Coordinates of C-alpha atoms in Angstrom, one line a residue:
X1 CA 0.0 0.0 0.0
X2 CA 1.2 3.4 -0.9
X3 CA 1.1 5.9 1.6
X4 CA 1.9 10.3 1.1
X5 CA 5.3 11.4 1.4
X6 CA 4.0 13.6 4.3
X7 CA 3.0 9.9 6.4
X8 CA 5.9 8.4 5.2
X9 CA 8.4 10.9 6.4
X10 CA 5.7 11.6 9.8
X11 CA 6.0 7.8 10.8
X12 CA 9.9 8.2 9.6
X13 CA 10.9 10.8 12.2
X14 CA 8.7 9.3 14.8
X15 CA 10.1 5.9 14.9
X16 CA 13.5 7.4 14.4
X17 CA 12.9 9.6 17.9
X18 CA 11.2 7.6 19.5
X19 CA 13.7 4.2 18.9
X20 CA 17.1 6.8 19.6
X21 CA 15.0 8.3 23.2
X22 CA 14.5 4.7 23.8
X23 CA 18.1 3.8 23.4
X24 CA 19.1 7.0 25.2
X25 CA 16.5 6.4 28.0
X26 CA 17.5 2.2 28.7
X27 CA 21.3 3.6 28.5
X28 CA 20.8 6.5 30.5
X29 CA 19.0 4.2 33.1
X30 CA 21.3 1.7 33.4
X31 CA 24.3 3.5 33.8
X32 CA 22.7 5.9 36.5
X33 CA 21.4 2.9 38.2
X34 CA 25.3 1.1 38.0
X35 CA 26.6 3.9 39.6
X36 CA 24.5 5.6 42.0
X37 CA 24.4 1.9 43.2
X38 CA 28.4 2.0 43.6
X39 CA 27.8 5.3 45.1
X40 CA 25.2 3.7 48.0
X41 CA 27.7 0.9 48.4
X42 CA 31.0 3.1 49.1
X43 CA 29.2 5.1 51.2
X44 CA 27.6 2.2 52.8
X45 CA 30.6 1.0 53.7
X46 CA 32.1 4.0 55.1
X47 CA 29.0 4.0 57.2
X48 CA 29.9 0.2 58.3
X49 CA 33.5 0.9 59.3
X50 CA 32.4 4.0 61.3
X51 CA 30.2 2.0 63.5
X52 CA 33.1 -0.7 64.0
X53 CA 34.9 2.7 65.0
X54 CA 32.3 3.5 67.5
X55 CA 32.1 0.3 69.1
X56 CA 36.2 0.0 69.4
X57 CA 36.3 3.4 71.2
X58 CA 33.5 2.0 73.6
X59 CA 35.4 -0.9 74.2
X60 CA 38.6 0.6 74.8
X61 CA 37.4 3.3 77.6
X62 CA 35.5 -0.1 79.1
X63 CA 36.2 -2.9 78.0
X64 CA 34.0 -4.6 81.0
X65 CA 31.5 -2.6 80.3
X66 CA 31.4 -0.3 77.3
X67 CA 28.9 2.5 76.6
X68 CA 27.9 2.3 73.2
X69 CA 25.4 4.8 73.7
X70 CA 27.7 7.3 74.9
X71 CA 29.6 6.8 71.2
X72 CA 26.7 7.8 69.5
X73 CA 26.0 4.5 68.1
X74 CA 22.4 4.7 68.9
X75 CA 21.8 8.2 67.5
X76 CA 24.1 6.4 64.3
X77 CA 22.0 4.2 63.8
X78 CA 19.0 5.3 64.2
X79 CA 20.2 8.0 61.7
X80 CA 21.3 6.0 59.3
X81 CA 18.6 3.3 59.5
X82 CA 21.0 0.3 60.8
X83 CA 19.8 -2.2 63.1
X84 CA 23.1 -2.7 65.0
X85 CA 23.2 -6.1 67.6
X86 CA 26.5 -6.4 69.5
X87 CA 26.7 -10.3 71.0
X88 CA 29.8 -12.4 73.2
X89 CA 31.2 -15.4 72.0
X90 CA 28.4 -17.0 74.1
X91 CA 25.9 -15.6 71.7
X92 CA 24.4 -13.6 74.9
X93 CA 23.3 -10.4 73.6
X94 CA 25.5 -7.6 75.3
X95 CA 23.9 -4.2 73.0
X96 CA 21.3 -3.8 70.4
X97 CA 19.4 -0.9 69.1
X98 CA 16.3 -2.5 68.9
X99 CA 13.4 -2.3 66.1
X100 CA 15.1 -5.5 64.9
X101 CA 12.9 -7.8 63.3
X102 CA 13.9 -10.6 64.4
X103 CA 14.3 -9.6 68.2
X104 CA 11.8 -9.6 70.8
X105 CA 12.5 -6.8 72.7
X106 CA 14.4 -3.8 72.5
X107 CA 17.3 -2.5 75.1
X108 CA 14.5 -0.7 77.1
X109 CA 12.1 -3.2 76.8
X110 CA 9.7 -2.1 74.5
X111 CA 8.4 -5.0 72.5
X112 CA 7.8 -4.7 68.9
X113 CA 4.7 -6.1 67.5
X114 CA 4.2 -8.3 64.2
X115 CA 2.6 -5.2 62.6
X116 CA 5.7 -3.3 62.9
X117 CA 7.5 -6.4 61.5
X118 CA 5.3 -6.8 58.6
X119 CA 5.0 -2.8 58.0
X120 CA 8.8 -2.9 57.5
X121 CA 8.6 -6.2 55.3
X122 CA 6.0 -4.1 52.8
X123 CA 8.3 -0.8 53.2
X124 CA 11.3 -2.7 51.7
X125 CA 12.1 -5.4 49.4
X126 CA 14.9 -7.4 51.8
X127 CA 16.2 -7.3 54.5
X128 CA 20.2 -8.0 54.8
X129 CA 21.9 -8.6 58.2
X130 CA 26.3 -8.6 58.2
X131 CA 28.2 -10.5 60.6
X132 CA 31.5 -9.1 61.9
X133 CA 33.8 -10.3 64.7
X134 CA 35.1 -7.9 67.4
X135 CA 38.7 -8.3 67.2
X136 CA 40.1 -6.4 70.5
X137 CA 44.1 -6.8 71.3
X138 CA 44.2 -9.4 68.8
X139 CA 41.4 -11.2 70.3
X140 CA 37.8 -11.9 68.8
X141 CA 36.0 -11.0 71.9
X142 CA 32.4 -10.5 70.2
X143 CA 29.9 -10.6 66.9
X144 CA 28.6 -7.5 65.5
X145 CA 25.7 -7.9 63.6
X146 CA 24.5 -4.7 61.2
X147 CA 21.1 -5.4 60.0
X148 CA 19.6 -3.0 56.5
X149 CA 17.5 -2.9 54.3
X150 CA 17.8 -3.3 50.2
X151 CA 21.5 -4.1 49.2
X152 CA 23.1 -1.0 50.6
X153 CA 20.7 0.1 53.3
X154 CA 19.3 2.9 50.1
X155 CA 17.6 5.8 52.5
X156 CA 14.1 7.2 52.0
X157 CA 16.0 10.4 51.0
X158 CA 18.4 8.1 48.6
X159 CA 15.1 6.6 46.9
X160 CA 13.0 9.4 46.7
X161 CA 15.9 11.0 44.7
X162 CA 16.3 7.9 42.6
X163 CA 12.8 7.9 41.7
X164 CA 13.3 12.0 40.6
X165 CA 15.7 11.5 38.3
X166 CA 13.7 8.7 36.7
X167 CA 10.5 10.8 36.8
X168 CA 13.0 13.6 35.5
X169 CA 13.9 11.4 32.4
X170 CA 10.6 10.2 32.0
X171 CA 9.0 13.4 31.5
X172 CA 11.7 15.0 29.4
X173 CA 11.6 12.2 26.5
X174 CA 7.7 12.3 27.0
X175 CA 8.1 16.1 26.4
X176 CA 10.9 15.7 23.6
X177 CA 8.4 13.1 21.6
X178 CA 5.7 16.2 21.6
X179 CA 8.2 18.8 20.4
X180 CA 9.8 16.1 18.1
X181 CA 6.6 14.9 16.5
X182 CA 5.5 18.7 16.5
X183 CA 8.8 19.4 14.4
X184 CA 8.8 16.5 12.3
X185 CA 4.9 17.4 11.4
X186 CA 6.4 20.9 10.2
X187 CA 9.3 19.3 8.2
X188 CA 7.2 16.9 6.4
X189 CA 5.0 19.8 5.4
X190 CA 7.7 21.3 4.1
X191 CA 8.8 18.8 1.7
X192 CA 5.4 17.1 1.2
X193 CA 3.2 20.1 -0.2
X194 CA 6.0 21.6 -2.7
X195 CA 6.3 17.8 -3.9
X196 CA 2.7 17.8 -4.0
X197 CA 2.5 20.3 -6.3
X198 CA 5.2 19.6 -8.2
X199 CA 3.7 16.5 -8.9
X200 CA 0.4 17.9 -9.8
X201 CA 2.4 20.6 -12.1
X202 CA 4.2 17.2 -13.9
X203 CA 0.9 15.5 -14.7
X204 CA -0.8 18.4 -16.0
X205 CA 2.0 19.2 -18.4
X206 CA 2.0 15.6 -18.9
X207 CA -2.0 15.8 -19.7
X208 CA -0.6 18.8 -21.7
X209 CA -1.6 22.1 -19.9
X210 CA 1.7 23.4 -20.9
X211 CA 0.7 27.0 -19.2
X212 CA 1.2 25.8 -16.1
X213 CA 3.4 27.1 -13.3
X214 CA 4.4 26.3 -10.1
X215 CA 4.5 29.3 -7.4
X216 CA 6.5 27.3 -4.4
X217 CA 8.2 29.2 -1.5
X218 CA 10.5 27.4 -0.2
X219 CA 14.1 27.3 1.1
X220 CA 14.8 24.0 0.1
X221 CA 17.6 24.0 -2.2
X222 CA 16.8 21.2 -3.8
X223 CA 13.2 21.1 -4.3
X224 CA 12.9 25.1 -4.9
X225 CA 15.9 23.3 -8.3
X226 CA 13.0 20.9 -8.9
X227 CA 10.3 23.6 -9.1
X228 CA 12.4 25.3 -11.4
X229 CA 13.4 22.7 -13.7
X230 CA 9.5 22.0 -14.1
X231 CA 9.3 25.7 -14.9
X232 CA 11.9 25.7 -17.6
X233 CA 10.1 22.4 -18.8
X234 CA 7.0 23.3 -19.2
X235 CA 8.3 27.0 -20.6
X236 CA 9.9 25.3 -23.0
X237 CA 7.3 22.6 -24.4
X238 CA 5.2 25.7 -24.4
X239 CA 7.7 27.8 -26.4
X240 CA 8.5 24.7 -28.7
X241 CA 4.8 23.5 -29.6
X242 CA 3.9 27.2 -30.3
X243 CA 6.4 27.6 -32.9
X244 CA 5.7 23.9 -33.8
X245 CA 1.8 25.0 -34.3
X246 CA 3.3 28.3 -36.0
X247 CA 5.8 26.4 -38.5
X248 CA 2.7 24.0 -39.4
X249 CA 0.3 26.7 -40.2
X250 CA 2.8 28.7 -42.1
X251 CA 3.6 25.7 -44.1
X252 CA 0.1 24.5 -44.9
X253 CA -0.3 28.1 -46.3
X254 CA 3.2 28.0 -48.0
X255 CA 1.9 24.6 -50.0
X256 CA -1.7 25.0 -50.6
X257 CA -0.4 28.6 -52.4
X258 CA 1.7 26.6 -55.1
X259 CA -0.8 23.6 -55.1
X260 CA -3.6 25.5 -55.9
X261 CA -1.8 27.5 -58.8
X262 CA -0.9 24.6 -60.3
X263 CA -3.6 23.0 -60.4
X264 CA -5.6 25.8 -61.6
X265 CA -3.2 26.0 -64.7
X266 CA -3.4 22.1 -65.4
X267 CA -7.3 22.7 -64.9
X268 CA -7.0 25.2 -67.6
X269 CA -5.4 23.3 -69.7
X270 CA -7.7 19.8 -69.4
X271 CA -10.2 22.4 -69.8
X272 CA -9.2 23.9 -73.4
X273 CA -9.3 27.5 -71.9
X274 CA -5.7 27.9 -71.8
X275 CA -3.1 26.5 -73.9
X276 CA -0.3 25.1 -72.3
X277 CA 2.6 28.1 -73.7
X278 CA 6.3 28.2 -72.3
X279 CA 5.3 31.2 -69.7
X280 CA 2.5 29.2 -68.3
X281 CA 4.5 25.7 -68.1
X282 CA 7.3 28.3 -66.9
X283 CA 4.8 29.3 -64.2
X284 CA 3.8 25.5 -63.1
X285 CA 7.8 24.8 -62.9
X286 CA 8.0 27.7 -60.7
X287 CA 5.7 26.5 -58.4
X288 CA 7.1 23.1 -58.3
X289 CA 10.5 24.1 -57.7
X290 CA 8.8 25.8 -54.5
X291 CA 7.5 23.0 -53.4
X292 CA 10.3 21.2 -53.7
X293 CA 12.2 23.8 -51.3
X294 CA 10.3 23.7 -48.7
X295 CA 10.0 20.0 -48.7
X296 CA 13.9 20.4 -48.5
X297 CA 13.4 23.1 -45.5
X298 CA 11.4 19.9 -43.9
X299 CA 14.4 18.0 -44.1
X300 CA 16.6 20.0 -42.8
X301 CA 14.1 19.8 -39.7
X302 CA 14.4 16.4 -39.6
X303 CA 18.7 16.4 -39.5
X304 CA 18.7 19.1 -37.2
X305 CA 15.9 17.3 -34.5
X306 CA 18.3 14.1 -35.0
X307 CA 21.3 16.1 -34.6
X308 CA 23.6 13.6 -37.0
X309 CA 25.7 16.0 -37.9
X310 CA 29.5 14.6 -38.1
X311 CA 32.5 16.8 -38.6
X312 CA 35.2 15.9 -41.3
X313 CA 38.3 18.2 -40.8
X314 CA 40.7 19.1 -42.8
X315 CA 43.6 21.9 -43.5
X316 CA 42.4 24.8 -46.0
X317 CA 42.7 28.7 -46.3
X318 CA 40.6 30.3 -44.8
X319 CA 40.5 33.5 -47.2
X320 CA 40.6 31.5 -50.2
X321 CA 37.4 30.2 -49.1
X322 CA 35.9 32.9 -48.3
X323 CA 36.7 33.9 -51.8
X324 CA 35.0 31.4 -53.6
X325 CA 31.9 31.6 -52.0
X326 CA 31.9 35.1 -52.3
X327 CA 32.5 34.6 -56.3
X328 CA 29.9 31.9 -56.3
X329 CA 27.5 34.3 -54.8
X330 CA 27.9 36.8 -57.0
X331 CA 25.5 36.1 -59.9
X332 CA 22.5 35.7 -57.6
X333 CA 22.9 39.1 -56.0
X334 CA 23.7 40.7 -59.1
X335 CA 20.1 40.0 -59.7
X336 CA 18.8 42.3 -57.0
X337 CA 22.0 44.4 -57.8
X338 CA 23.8 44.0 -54.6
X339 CA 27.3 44.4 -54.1
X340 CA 29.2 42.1 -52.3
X341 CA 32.4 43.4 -50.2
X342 CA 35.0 41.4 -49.4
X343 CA 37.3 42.5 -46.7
X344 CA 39.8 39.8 -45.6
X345 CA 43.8 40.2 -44.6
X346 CA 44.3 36.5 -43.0
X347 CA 45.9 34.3 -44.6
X348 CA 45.5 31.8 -42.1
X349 CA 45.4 27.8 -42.6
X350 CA 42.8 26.3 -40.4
X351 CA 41.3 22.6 -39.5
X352 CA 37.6 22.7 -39.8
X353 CA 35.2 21.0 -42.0
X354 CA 35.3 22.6 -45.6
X355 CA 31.5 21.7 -45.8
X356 CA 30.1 22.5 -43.0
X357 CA 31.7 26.1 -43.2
X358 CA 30.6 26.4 -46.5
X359 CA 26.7 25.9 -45.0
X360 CA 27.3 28.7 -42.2
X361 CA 28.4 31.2 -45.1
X362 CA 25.8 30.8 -47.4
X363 CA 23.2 30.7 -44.5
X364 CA 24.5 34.2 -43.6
X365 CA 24.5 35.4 -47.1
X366 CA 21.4 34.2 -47.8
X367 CA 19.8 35.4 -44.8
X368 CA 21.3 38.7 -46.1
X369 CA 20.3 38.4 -49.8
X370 CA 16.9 37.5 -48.6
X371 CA 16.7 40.8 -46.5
X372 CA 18.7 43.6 -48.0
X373 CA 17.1 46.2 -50.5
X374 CA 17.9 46.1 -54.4
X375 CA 20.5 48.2 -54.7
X376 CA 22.2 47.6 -51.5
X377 CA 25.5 46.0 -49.7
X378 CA 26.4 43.2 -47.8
X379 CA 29.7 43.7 -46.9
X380 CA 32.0 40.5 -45.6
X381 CA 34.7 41.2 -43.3
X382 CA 37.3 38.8 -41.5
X383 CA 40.2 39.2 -39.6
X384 CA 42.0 38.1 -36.7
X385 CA 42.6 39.7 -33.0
X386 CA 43.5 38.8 -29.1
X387 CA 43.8 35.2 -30.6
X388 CA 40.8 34.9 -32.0
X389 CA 39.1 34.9 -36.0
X390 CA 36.3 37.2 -36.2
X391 CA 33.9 36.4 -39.8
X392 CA 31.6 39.7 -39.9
X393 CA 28.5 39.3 -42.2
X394 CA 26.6 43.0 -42.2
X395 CA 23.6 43.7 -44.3
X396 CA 21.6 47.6 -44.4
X397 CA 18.4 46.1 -45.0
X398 CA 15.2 44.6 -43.4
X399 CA 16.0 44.5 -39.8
X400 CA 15.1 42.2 -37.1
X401 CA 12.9 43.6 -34.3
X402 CA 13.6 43.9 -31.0
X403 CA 10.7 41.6 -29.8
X404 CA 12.6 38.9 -32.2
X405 CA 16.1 39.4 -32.4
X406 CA 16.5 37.2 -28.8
X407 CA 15.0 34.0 -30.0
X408 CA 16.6 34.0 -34.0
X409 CA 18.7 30.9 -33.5
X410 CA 15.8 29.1 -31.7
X411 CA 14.8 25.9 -33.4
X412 CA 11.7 26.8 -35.7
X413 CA 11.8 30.4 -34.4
X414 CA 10.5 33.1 -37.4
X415 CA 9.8 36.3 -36.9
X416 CA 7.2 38.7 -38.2
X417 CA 4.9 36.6 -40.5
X418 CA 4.9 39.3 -43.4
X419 CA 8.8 39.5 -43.8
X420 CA 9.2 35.3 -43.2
X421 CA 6.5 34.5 -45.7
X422 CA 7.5 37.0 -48.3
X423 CA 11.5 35.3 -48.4
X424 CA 10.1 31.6 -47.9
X425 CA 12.2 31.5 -44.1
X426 CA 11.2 28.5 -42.3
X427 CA 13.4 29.2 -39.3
X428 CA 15.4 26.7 -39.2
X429 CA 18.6 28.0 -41.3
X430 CA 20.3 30.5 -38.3
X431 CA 19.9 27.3 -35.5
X432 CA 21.7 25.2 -37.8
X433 CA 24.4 27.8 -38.6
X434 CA 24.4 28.0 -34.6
X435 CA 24.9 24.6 -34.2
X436 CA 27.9 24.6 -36.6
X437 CA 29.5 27.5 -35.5
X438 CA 29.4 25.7 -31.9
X439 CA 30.5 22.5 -33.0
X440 CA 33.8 24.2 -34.3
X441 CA 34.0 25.8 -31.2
X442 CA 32.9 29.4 -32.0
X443 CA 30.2 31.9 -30.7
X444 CA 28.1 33.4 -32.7
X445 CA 26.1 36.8 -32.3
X446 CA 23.8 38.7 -33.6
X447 CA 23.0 42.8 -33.6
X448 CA 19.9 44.4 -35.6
X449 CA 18.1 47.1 -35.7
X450 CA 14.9 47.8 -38.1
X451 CA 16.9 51.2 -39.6
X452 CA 20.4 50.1 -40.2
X453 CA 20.2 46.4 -41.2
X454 CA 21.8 43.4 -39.4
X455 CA 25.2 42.3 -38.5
X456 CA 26.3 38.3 -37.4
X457 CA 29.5 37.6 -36.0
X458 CA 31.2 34.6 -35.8
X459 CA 34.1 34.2 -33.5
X460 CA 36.7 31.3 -33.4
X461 CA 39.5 30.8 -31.1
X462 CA 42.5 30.3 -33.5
X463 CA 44.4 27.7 -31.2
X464 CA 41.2 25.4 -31.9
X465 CA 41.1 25.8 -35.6
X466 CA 44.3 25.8 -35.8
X467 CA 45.3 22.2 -35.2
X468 CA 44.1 18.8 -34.9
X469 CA 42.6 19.0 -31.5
X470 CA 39.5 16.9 -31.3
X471 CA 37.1 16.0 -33.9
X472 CA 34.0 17.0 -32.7
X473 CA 30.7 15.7 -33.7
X474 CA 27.0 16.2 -32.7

């Protein structure tokens, strides 16, 4: 049976406190028992050798006829709870203090009854008796016999404060199992509701209510981590099936445009109504060749969601390169009559894949042939400082907005819908060129404005480039 985190951790800390105060409480016990024992039997025989003290200083002031009494042995006893009997060799009693048990009669002749005898058989457990001999000039001239009570003759004063500190230990884990159980309730709280929701946050994005947030104050390193990483989760899922919707509806509309010219024109010419000319086949191919771009754009999708790219290094000059894609470029811009600018000094050799730097070049100059005026520049700049290579890429054309210039190398991210639809952007080329530029190990930024056009730059660290230092792939 499954039971909430908040009675699992509950019963947890309970059985936890309540097995350490009963460890603590039988240890406590036992040692405090062990030696306030020891204590009661040091001091009970101190007590025994002071009355053998009392009884040789009787004896030696007379030893016919010693006065115990006058040694304070009586008063001793009496004190101390002793039941002292003092007998000759004969046995024949010669000194007792009386309320002994087992006697008769006391010194002045008060007899004690049976109910005193059983009231001190119920007041204590056992009753103990000693025998000693009375050594006197080397002589045993006597038996002293020292009756108690318990094992060391404990006092009423001895066993009341016994019983305290019991009470005393008692009542403090009874008292530390309240505040305990009080704290662990509070603790458990603490880590069962945030979990709580968490969990309810998870499902619901799992049910997909990807809106969902969790609001949890808390000082819980960990969990306030957790609430945060469901944040970020369910932020992004949000983020990624809006632009997922977004790319699908712009997509539908980018095909159903060519689809439908096309088959209007073959319509036309089942229908007789047109004949099929060069221009109006010309139109059809158009379309087609359309089609078959952004069916290409929807497989470049697919290779960037797998992320198979793999990196094939090898030596080549960097400027070179840059020339002949510049010169390869050239006839499509000349048809919007833009100039391209090359501006490159290094003459560096570098280890990178030729391919794969080819695809982040023309990205960026088509990005920039896409969005620059007739007329215009696109100026390409590259050059090398503080040990890095710096490729500049700078348009003065349609510029990227404020609102989307953030999220440009997001995967599926397009901007506004009029500028994306009018170039045929599916906003996927600028995370691959990302990814490229990343997997060489460069940065790549971005700086826009909707006046003066766009500028990316790419920035390697030459060391890396440089020589064969890993082959990267992802």
């Amino acid at each position: 049976m499954k039971i909430s985190i908040n009675k699992k951790l509950l019963l947890s800390f309970i059985s936890i406190i309540l097995i350490s105060l009963l460890i603590t409480g039988i240890t406590s016990t036992l040692m405090i028992d062990k030696r306030f024992n020891l204590y009661l039997l040091e001091e009970h025989k101190e007590k025994i050798e002071n009355i053998k003290s009392m009884i040789h200083s009787a004896i030696k002031k007379n030893q016919v006829s010693p006065d115990f009494d006058k040694e304070g042995l009586t008063k001793y006893a009496v004190a101390e709870n002793y039941i002292i009997k003092i007998t000759d060799l004969n046995n024949n009693i010669i000194y007792t203090t009386g309320m002994y048990p087992h006697m008769g009669h006391q010194k002045n002749g008060h007899m004690m009854g049976p109910m005193m005898e059983r009231m001190f058989k119920n007041m204590f457990q056992s009753y103990n008796e000693d025998i000693y001999p009375i050594i006197y000039d080397n002589k045993e001239i006597g038996k002293l016999t020292i009756g108690y009570f318990g094992t060391s003759n404990i006092s009423k004063e001895a066993m009341s404060f016994k019983l305290t500190l019991y009470k005393s230990i008692l009542i403090s884990s009874f008292m530390a199992i309240i505040i305990s159980a009080l704290i662990s309730i509070l603790i458990s709280r603490q880590l069962g509701i945030p979990i709580r929701e968490i969990t309810k946050a998870s499902k619901a994005i799992k049910e997909g209510h990807l809106s969902i947030r969790t609001n949890i104050g808390t000082n819980i390193h960990e969990i306030s981590e957790l609430s945060s990483s469901i944040n970020n989760l369910a932020h992004t899922l949000e983020k990624q099936e809006a632009l997922r919707n977004r790319l699908t509806s712009d997509m539908a509309h980018e095909i159903r445009t060519p689809l439908t010219t096309i088959k209007s024109h073959i319509e036309a010419f089942m229908d007789g109504i047109w004949q099929p000319t060069p221009e109006r086949l010309r139109d059809c191919y158009d379309e087609i060749n359309r089609l078959h771009s952004l069916v290409e754009n929807l497989e470049d999708i697919n290779k960037l969601d797998k992320a198979n790219y793999v990196l094939n290094k090898s030596y080549f000059r960097i400027d070179e390169e840059l020339k002949r894609i510049v010169n390869s470029l050239i006839p499509q811009f000349n048809k919007k009559n833009i100039k391209l600018n090359l501006n490159s000094k290094v003459k560096t050799e570098v280890f990178m894949d030729r391919d794969k730097f080819k695809q982040i070049m023309y990205n960026l100059l088509s990005n920039a042939f896409k969005y620059s005026h007739e007329n215009s520049i696109v100026n390409i700049s590259c050059y090398t400082e503080n040990e890095y290579l710096y490729i500049i890429v700078q348009d003065f054309g349609v510029g990227i907005s404020k609102k989307d210039l953030p999220h440009i190398f997001e995967h599926l991210y397009r901007g506004d819908l009029s500028r994306t639809r009018s170039t045929g952007g599916s906003g996927i080329g600028l995370t691959i060129t990302k990814n490229l530029v990343q997997a060489h190990g460069g940065t790549i930024e971005a700086k826009s404005d909707i006046v003066n056009g766009t500028v990316f730059s790419i920035k390697f660290l030459l060391k890396k480039i440089r020589t064969k230092v890993s082959d990267d792939a992802f």
